[in-house]
Amino acid sequence: MTVSSPVAKKRSDYQTPDFLISHVDMVFHLDVENTRVITTSQITRNGQHDRPLVLDGESIKLISLTLNEDPIHDYTVNDEQLSIQTSANTFTLCVETEINPRENKTLEGLYFSAGAYCTQCEAEGFRKITYFLDRPDVLAKYDVTIFADKARYPHLLSNGNQIGKGQLDDGRHWVKWQDPFNKPSYLFALVAGDFDLLSDHFITQSGRNVVLELYVDKGALDKGHHAIASLKKAMAWDEKVFGLEYDLDIYMVVAVDFFNMGAMENKGLNVFNSKFVLADAQSATDDDFFNIEAVIGHEYFHNWTGNRVTCRDWFQLSLKEGLTVFRDQQFSADMSSPVFNRIKNVQIIREHQFAEDASAMAHPIRPEEVIEMNNFYTVTVYDKGAEVIRMMHTLLGADGFRKGIDLYFERFDGQAVTCDDFVQAMQDATHVDLSHFRLWYSQSGTPKVTVTDTFEQSSGRYTLTITQSTPPTADQAQKGALHIPFKFELLDQQGAIIYDDSVPELKAKMVELTQAKHEISVSGLSEKPTPSLLLNFSAPVKVEYPYSHQQLSHIILHSSDEFSRWDASQSLYSRCIHSLATTPDSPDEELFDSMLVAVSGMFDLADSNPALAAAMLSVPSFETLSQQVDEIHVEALYHAQRSIRNLMATSLSEKWLALYNKQIIGSYQYNADDVDKRRLRNLSLSYLVQGDAPQASKLLSAQFASADNMTDSLGVLKAAQYGPVAQFDNLMVQFEERWRRDPLVLDKWFALHANMERSDILARLPLLLSHEKFSLDNPNRVRSVLGSFAFYNVLGFHAIDGSGYRFLADYILKLNSVNPQVAARIITPLTQWQKFDDTRQELMRYQLARIADCKTLSKDLIEKVSKSLN
Ligand code: ARG
Ligand code: ZN
């Protein structure tokens, strides 16, 4: 079955724009069904040519069109473009359009939801507001005037500074905004509604006062303090680490309930999913507090990396996203535990990015071909993109990296540039040759680094042989050797690090792999060392080395790199799980015993390094384990993981109980110490329930009754998933009663239900979807039920009768006509059929084909489905 695809755009086809726009004046007359937009642009021809002015426009009604105030007759218009034939070289174009914000369920362009107007223009949403050169290399200054009913929409917001306002006799009012900075259309924003406002201010390093304004739903003011505090931290951090100061006198953040993604960095007016703004102890978990700080930081950091210097075209998305994710990761690491943060980053790569590489959607961090740009806001562009930036940071050092960043802004401030421009600045500022390194931008796939070693007792000569290769991906058959910063160290049998100044790689603790094969030799050793490899995950690769379990235990105890200690613990668990999955009838008792010895040692870390202890005591996720095998045997792998956890739970039950009881925490505060304690306590609770410890059920009810915060309440529910269904259901009912009015908490409740391992899960899902609070119009709700089920309910989604796949496909077809962007995101697990058994592959492809048959399929889904079926 093949699907005919709409034409893809290619990176290599880039052309400079035929016209440039220097200034835009927009007037909005807001109305839920008939919003009028009058856009007056100052346009000049770019170069000498006689091509027409071709503007993008979608789902809008053209009302009138003038050029230098004369009506235009010589134009053509279709579903996507407006083409105007003119010989003028410099002119004023006035376009009047009409749009229907209420009907716009795609949440792209201007839409009306929950009583407020809101825009989302990245990547190509501005064309749903007016006809425009909707591409990031057209930079203009904007003046925006908004008219709306004053009682219903007291706050009228757009980018930049407010420069005027007034009142009309008919109950309407207006506000005029001016953004002094040039910007591409994707950074335009407008918000109108009735909000509560939390105000604050920040004094920049040069002494300027910046007004900070946070707009939230009525009544939610108390939940805004953490976001504002996070914003101030981010502003101070960017000054300190990168010397970057905020550039306007006001910074606004609006939280909305209907939003396709996390947040959006519109100049001076960020729009956020309320999930990444609102928090208080009762309703938000420690993870929520963490994520809010990270996303607030991310969008703030975009002001320089994204807004002041933007992308020339959308193929360059990683220029701003990879760099900004790297910056937010560094920020988060500085605000809390570096090792815990690094582990989180790596888990995303191993669970999701490696899976993307293995699927039909594989693409380089700078894609070559795109049908629907919204499909490329991916873990590859974002998170692998951040790893590529991090590797430059490693190769250049923090000082070199900073010099490169400084030069980047010196050269490109106010411009729309490419990934190559960025790398060139890094290279020119430091004189480090990055020409080979650039292959990371064009080559897709997960490189494999294979390490073997030999030791010659007589001479004491130890040799490491390191080879790299990247398997072909769906988009690219031929692969070359990459420039990989590969950090490592050698441990002797006492656990000390072996130094040898005559071996430069050993001294640097890093070898720069540039060829298919490298060798490193050290002489004069009295015994064979243990290599600790890929310290701190210095490159986004898979490493293979035939570790003995004794060696893994040795690294867990002795590596100088905390990340690698954790990584060795994960390798040890993985080995146990895969061994049990392949030979369930003859378990490797010796391996399991040595694992249990290692685990029982980890408890000793709980006081001195609780963040590391908690991470080490957790076993790899099913998704991570799946990326370690060529073929996923669903039930075997799932049950093996479960059994290993049970083994840890039952063999060490006294330790879990002691660990649980030791975590004494006062009333809720979000700080590193308490977060670690809660994490250890809830982890222990979950093992106690899994091991069916006699105290488990009492502990669950006691903690549920006494919890003064969402982390501990949710900790109970998550642990209870491993216990008797009746108890879980009972707790869930109480939870729903208490929280049914809070949409963000209800999302957690929906997700817990959707993730539940139970044989009747497919009968229960429809009940969730008919819950009065569920709506396909709301992306958070869709993600919490359908997203959680498809991504994480392993046994339910992969049910061997195909019912899980069918269920997802049914809803993707429904969502297709409501919100294509969200539909295309949650279809991801179905597109990753490549590693499953033949039966499942066939069932998954059958559902993909069913979706492909839909006559009115969106571009978003056509692109993903057709790639996955080829
Ligand atoms: N630029 C936004 C961010 O940094 C995300 C925009 C996503 N847009 C989209 N069409 N998916 O996080
Ligand atoms: Zn971003």
mmCIF file of C-alpha atoms in Angstrom, residues 440-646:
data_model
loop_
_atom_site.group_PDB
_atom_site.id
_atom_site.type_symbol
_atom_site.label_atom_id
_atom_site.label_comp_id
_atom_site.label_asym_id
_atom_site.label_seq_id
_atom_site.Cartn_x
_atom_site.Cartn_y
_atom_site.Cartn_z
ATOM 1 C CA TRP A 440 26.694 15.548 12.589
ATOM 2 C CA TYR A 441 24.347 18.027 10.916
ATOM 3 C CA SER A 442 23.761 16.037 7.758
ATOM 4 C CA GLN A 443 24.092 12.423 8.862
ATOM 5 C CA SER A 444 21.187 10.713 10.589
ATOM 6 C CA GLY A 445 21.243 7.584 12.716
ATOM 7 C CA THR A 446 22.709 6.292 15.938
ATOM 8 C CA PRO A 447 26.451 5.655 15.715
ATOM 9 C CA LYS A 448 27.735 2.516 17.347
ATOM 10 C CA VAL A 449 31.119 2.624 19.049
ATOM 11 C CA THR A 450 32.547 -0.834 19.618
ATOM 12 C CA VAL A 451 35.431 -1.235 22.035
ATOM 13 C CA THR A 452 37.652 -4.261 22.534
ATOM 14 C CA ASP A 453 40.850 -4.567 24.522
ATOM 15 C CA THR A 454 43.873 -6.778 25.011
ATOM 16 C CA PHE A 455 46.348 -7.082 27.841
ATOM 17 C CA GLU A 456 49.799 -8.593 27.549
ATOM 18 C CA GLN A 457 50.859 -9.809 30.968
ATOM 19 C CA SER A 458 54.563 -10.029 30.098
ATOM 20 C CA SER A 459 54.984 -6.423 28.935
ATOM 21 C CA GLY A 460 52.084 -4.903 30.866
ATOM 22 C CA ARG A 461 50.825 -3.452 27.611
ATOM 23 C CA TYR A 462 47.131 -2.670 27.438
ATOM 24 C CA THR A 463 45.512 -1.769 24.132
ATOM 25 C CA LEU A 464 42.036 -0.400 23.522
ATOM 26 C CA THR A 465 40.662 -0.726 20.027
ATOM 27 C CA ILE A 466 37.793 1.592 19.285
ATOM 28 C CA THR A 467 35.758 1.350 16.100
ATOM 29 C CA GLN A 468 32.752 3.334 14.989
ATOM 30 C CA SER A 469 30.055 2.677 12.442
ATOM 31 C CA THR A 470 26.571 4.019 11.845
ATOM 32 C CA PRO A 471 23.970 1.573 10.551
ATOM 33 C CA PRO A 472 21.907 2.767 7.584
ATOM 34 C CA THR A 473 18.653 4.565 8.355
ATOM 35 C CA ALA A 474 15.395 4.783 6.441
ATOM 36 C CA ASP A 475 16.390 8.145 4.969
ATOM 37 C CA GLN A 476 20.054 7.512 4.251
ATOM 38 C CA ALA A 477 21.932 4.366 3.260
ATOM 39 C CA GLN A 478 25.554 5.519 3.281
ATOM 40 C CA LYS A 479 27.226 6.690 6.456
ATOM 41 C CA GLY A 480 30.646 8.117 7.157
ATOM 42 C CA ALA A 481 32.834 8.191 10.245
ATOM 43 C CA LEU A 482 31.989 11.059 12.570
ATOM 44 C CA HIS A 483 34.133 13.317 14.722
ATOM 45 C CA ILE A 484 33.247 11.942 18.168
ATOM 46 C CA PRO A 485 34.565 13.253 21.479
ATOM 47 C CA PHE A 486 34.825 9.961 23.341
ATOM 48 C CA LYS A 487 35.572 10.394 27.032
ATOM 49 C CA PHE A 488 36.932 7.484 29.008
ATOM 50 C CA GLU A 489 39.163 6.480 31.876
ATOM 51 C CA LEU A 490 40.925 3.335 33.045
ATOM 52 C CA LEU A 491 40.466 1.987 36.561
ATOM 53 C CA ASP A 492 42.916 -0.325 38.286
ATOM 54 C CA GLN A 493 41.789 -3.154 40.521
ATOM 55 C CA GLN A 494 41.747 -0.904 43.571
ATOM 56 C CA GLY A 495 39.490 1.484 41.719
ATOM 57 C CA ALA A 496 42.137 4.180 41.221
ATOM 58 C CA ILE A 497 42.331 6.018 37.923
ATOM 59 C CA ILE A 498 45.352 5.126 35.848
ATOM 60 C CA TYR A 499 47.318 8.187 34.739
ATOM 61 C CA ASP A 500 50.070 8.135 32.193
ATOM 62 C CA ASP A 501 51.261 11.497 30.963
ATOM 63 C CA SER A 502 52.890 9.991 27.932
ATOM 64 C CA VAL A 503 49.524 8.914 26.561
ATOM 65 C CA PRO A 504 47.755 12.142 25.587
ATOM 66 C CA GLU A 505 44.285 10.550 25.400
ATOM 67 C CA LEU A 506 44.664 9.249 28.912
ATOM 68 C CA LYS A 507 45.759 12.609 30.156
ATOM 69 C CA ALA A 508 42.826 14.334 28.481
ATOM 70 C CA LYS A 509 40.478 11.475 29.448
ATOM 71 C CA MET A 510 39.242 11.793 25.907
ATOM 72 C CA VAL A 511 39.981 10.459 22.477
ATOM 73 C CA GLU A 512 38.675 12.330 19.467
ATOM 74 C CA LEU A 513 37.458 9.604 17.168
ATOM 75 C CA THR A 514 37.611 10.745 13.571
ATOM 76 C CA GLN A 515 38.179 7.504 11.701
ATOM 77 C CA ALA A 516 36.548 4.120 11.585
ATOM 78 C CA LYS A 517 39.187 2.697 13.902
ATOM 79 C CA HIS A 518 41.421 3.995 16.702
ATOM 80 C CA GLU A 519 43.934 2.335 18.973
ATOM 81 C CA ILE A 520 45.239 3.512 22.304
ATOM 82 C CA SER A 521 48.018 1.741 24.164
ATOM 83 C CA VAL A 522 49.385 2.087 27.661
ATOM 84 C CA SER A 523 52.446 0.220 28.877
ATOM 85 C CA GLY A 524 53.805 -0.890 32.193
ATOM 86 C CA LEU A 525 50.549 -1.913 33.839
ATOM 87 C CA SER A 526 50.670 -4.739 36.324
ATOM 88 C CA GLU A 527 47.128 -5.927 35.712
ATOM 89 C CA LYS A 528 44.347 -5.524 33.232
ATOM 90 C CA PRO A 529 42.380 -2.324 33.907
ATOM 91 C CA THR A 530 38.649 -1.751 33.639
ATOM 92 C CA PRO A 531 37.734 0.884 31.047
ATOM 93 C CA SER A 532 34.966 3.274 31.995
ATOM 94 C CA LEU A 533 33.586 4.422 28.657
ATOM 95 C CA LEU A 534 31.645 7.394 27.308
ATOM 96 C CA LEU A 535 31.970 9.376 30.539
ATOM 97 C CA ASN A 536 29.086 11.783 31.045
ATOM 98 C CA PHE A 537 27.615 10.478 27.770
ATOM 99 C CA SER A 538 30.088 12.572 25.811
ATOM 100 C CA ALA A 539 28.416 11.714 22.479
ATOM 101 C CA PRO A 540 24.931 10.483 21.426
ATOM 102 C CA VAL A 541 26.076 6.986 20.515
ATOM 103 C CA LYS A 542 25.630 3.404 21.612
ATOM 104 C CA VAL A 543 28.719 1.785 23.129
ATOM 105 C CA GLU A 544 29.522 -1.884 23.093
ATOM 106 C CA TYR A 545 32.166 -3.465 25.248
ATOM 107 C CA PRO A 546 32.045 -7.008 26.624
ATOM 108 C CA TYR A 547 31.920 -6.077 30.305
ATOM 109 C CA SER A 548 31.923 -8.777 32.908
ATOM 110 C CA HIS A 549 29.433 -8.110 35.678
ATOM 111 C CA GLN A 550 32.378 -7.738 38.070
ATOM 112 C CA GLN A 551 33.660 -4.894 35.916
ATOM 113 C CA LEU A 552 30.276 -3.193 35.950
ATOM 114 C CA SER A 553 30.139 -3.431 39.732
ATOM 115 C CA HIS A 554 33.654 -2.013 39.828
ATOM 116 C CA ILE A 555 32.624 1.026 37.768
ATOM 117 C CA ILE A 556 29.515 1.509 39.901
ATOM 118 C CA LEU A 557 31.764 1.841 42.921
ATOM 119 C CA HIS A 558 34.791 3.615 41.528
ATOM 120 C CA SER A 559 34.317 5.642 38.357
ATOM 121 C CA SER A 560 35.223 9.291 38.904
ATOM 122 C CA ASP A 561 32.237 10.200 36.769
ATOM 123 C CA GLU A 562 28.891 9.983 38.547
ATOM 124 C CA PHE A 563 27.038 9.627 35.312
ATOM 125 C CA SER A 564 29.123 6.582 34.426
ATOM 126 C CA ARG A 565 28.477 5.013 37.787
ATOM 127 C CA TRP A 566 24.782 5.296 37.077
ATOM 128 C CA ASP A 567 25.277 4.084 33.538
ATOM 129 C CA ALA A 568 27.074 0.960 34.772
ATOM 130 C CA SER A 569 24.189 0.253 37.139
ATOM 131 C CA GLN A 570 21.822 0.443 34.182
ATOM 132 C CA SER A 571 24.007 -1.898 32.152
ATOM 133 C CA LEU A 572 23.980 -4.365 34.987
ATOM 134 C CA TYR A 573 20.173 -4.292 35.214
ATOM 135 C CA SER A 574 19.857 -4.491 31.446
ATOM 136 C CA ARG A 575 22.038 -7.522 31.395
ATOM 137 C CA CYS A 576 19.929 -9.254 34.049
ATOM 138 C CA ILE A 577 16.707 -8.356 32.267
ATOM 139 C CA HIS A 578 17.826 -9.458 28.797
ATOM 140 C CA SER A 579 19.273 -12.636 30.220
ATOM 141 C CA LEU A 580 15.997 -13.475 31.938
ATOM 142 C CA ALA A 581 13.992 -12.522 28.850
ATOM 143 C CA THR A 582 15.949 -14.910 26.642
ATOM 144 C CA THR A 583 16.264 -17.826 29.079
ATOM 145 C CA PRO A 584 13.385 -17.480 31.540
ATOM 146 C CA ASP A 585 13.669 -21.138 32.545
ATOM 147 C CA SER A 586 17.324 -21.123 33.500
ATOM 148 C CA PRO A 587 17.950 -17.860 35.325
ATOM 149 C CA ASP A 588 21.602 -16.868 35.717
ATOM 150 C CA GLU A 589 21.685 -16.955 39.529
ATOM 151 C CA GLU A 590 25.276 -15.837 39.744
ATOM 152 C CA LEU A 591 24.577 -12.752 37.663
ATOM 153 C CA PHE A 592 21.507 -11.916 39.727
ATOM 154 C CA ASP A 593 23.393 -12.378 42.983
ATOM 155 C CA SER A 594 26.139 -10.044 41.936
ATOM 156 C CA MET A 595 23.513 -7.527 40.838
ATOM 157 C CA LEU A 596 21.854 -7.749 44.263
ATOM 158 C CA VAL A 597 25.184 -7.224 45.986
ATOM 159 C CA ALA A 598 25.785 -4.127 43.875
ATOM 160 C CA VAL A 599 22.273 -2.859 44.609
ATOM 161 C CA SER A 600 22.600 -3.358 48.302
ATOM 162 C CA GLY A 601 25.772 -1.249 48.176
ATOM 163 C CA MET A 602 23.846 1.567 46.496
ATOM 164 C CA PHE A 603 21.736 2.071 49.615
ATOM 165 C CA ASP A 604 24.870 3.365 51.320
ATOM 166 C CA LEU A 605 24.881 6.295 48.905
ATOM 167 C CA ALA A 606 21.437 7.427 49.983
ATOM 168 C CA ASP A 607 22.762 9.879 52.581
ATOM 169 C CA SER A 608 25.787 11.252 50.785
ATOM 170 C CA ASN A 609 24.372 11.415 47.267
ATOM 171 C CA PRO A 610 20.623 10.842 47.341
ATOM 172 C CA ALA A 611 20.031 12.016 43.768
ATOM 173 C CA LEU A 612 22.505 9.499 42.414
ATOM 174 C CA ALA A 613 21.226 6.770 44.720
ATOM 175 C CA ALA A 614 17.655 7.228 43.541
ATOM 176 C CA ALA A 615 18.692 7.106 39.907
ATOM 177 C CA MET A 616 20.863 4.038 40.434
ATOM 178 C CA LEU A 617 18.149 2.155 42.272
ATOM 179 C CA SER A 618 15.795 2.534 39.304
ATOM 180 C CA VAL A 619 15.906 0.001 36.486
ATOM 181 C CA PRO A 620 15.889 0.953 32.776
ATOM 182 C CA SER A 621 12.523 1.643 31.203
ATOM 183 C CA PHE A 622 10.939 -0.707 28.707
ATOM 184 C CA GLU A 623 11.626 1.898 26.001
ATOM 185 C CA THR A 624 15.345 2.008 26.834
ATOM 186 C CA LEU A 625 15.551 -1.782 26.944
ATOM 187 C CA SER A 626 13.831 -1.946 23.563
ATOM 188 C CA GLN A 627 16.617 0.051 21.962
ATOM 189 C CA GLN A 628 19.195 -2.466 23.178
ATOM 190 C CA VAL A 629 17.815 -5.379 21.166
ATOM 191 C CA ASP A 630 17.290 -6.068 17.483
ATOM 192 C CA GLU A 631 13.873 -7.573 17.977
ATOM 193 C CA ILE A 632 11.522 -6.659 20.788
ATOM 194 C CA HIS A 633 9.784 -9.650 22.354
ATOM 195 C CA VAL A 634 7.105 -7.678 24.117
ATOM 196 C CA GLU A 635 5.856 -10.056 26.798
ATOM 197 C CA ALA A 636 9.235 -11.628 27.517
ATOM 198 C CA LEU A 637 10.990 -8.302 27.889
ATOM 199 C CA TYR A 638 8.199 -6.724 29.865
ATOM 200 C CA HIS A 639 7.899 -9.588 32.321
ATOM 201 C CA ALA A 640 11.649 -9.922 32.684
ATOM 202 C CA GLN A 641 11.896 -6.271 33.655
ATOM 203 C CA ARG A 642 9.064 -6.785 36.084
ATOM 204 C CA SER A 643 10.713 -9.883 37.576
ATOM 205 C CA ILE A 644 14.030 -8.175 38.113
ATOM 206 C CA ARG A 645 12.296 -5.355 39.924
ATOM 207 C CA ASN A 646 10.401 -7.902 41.988
#
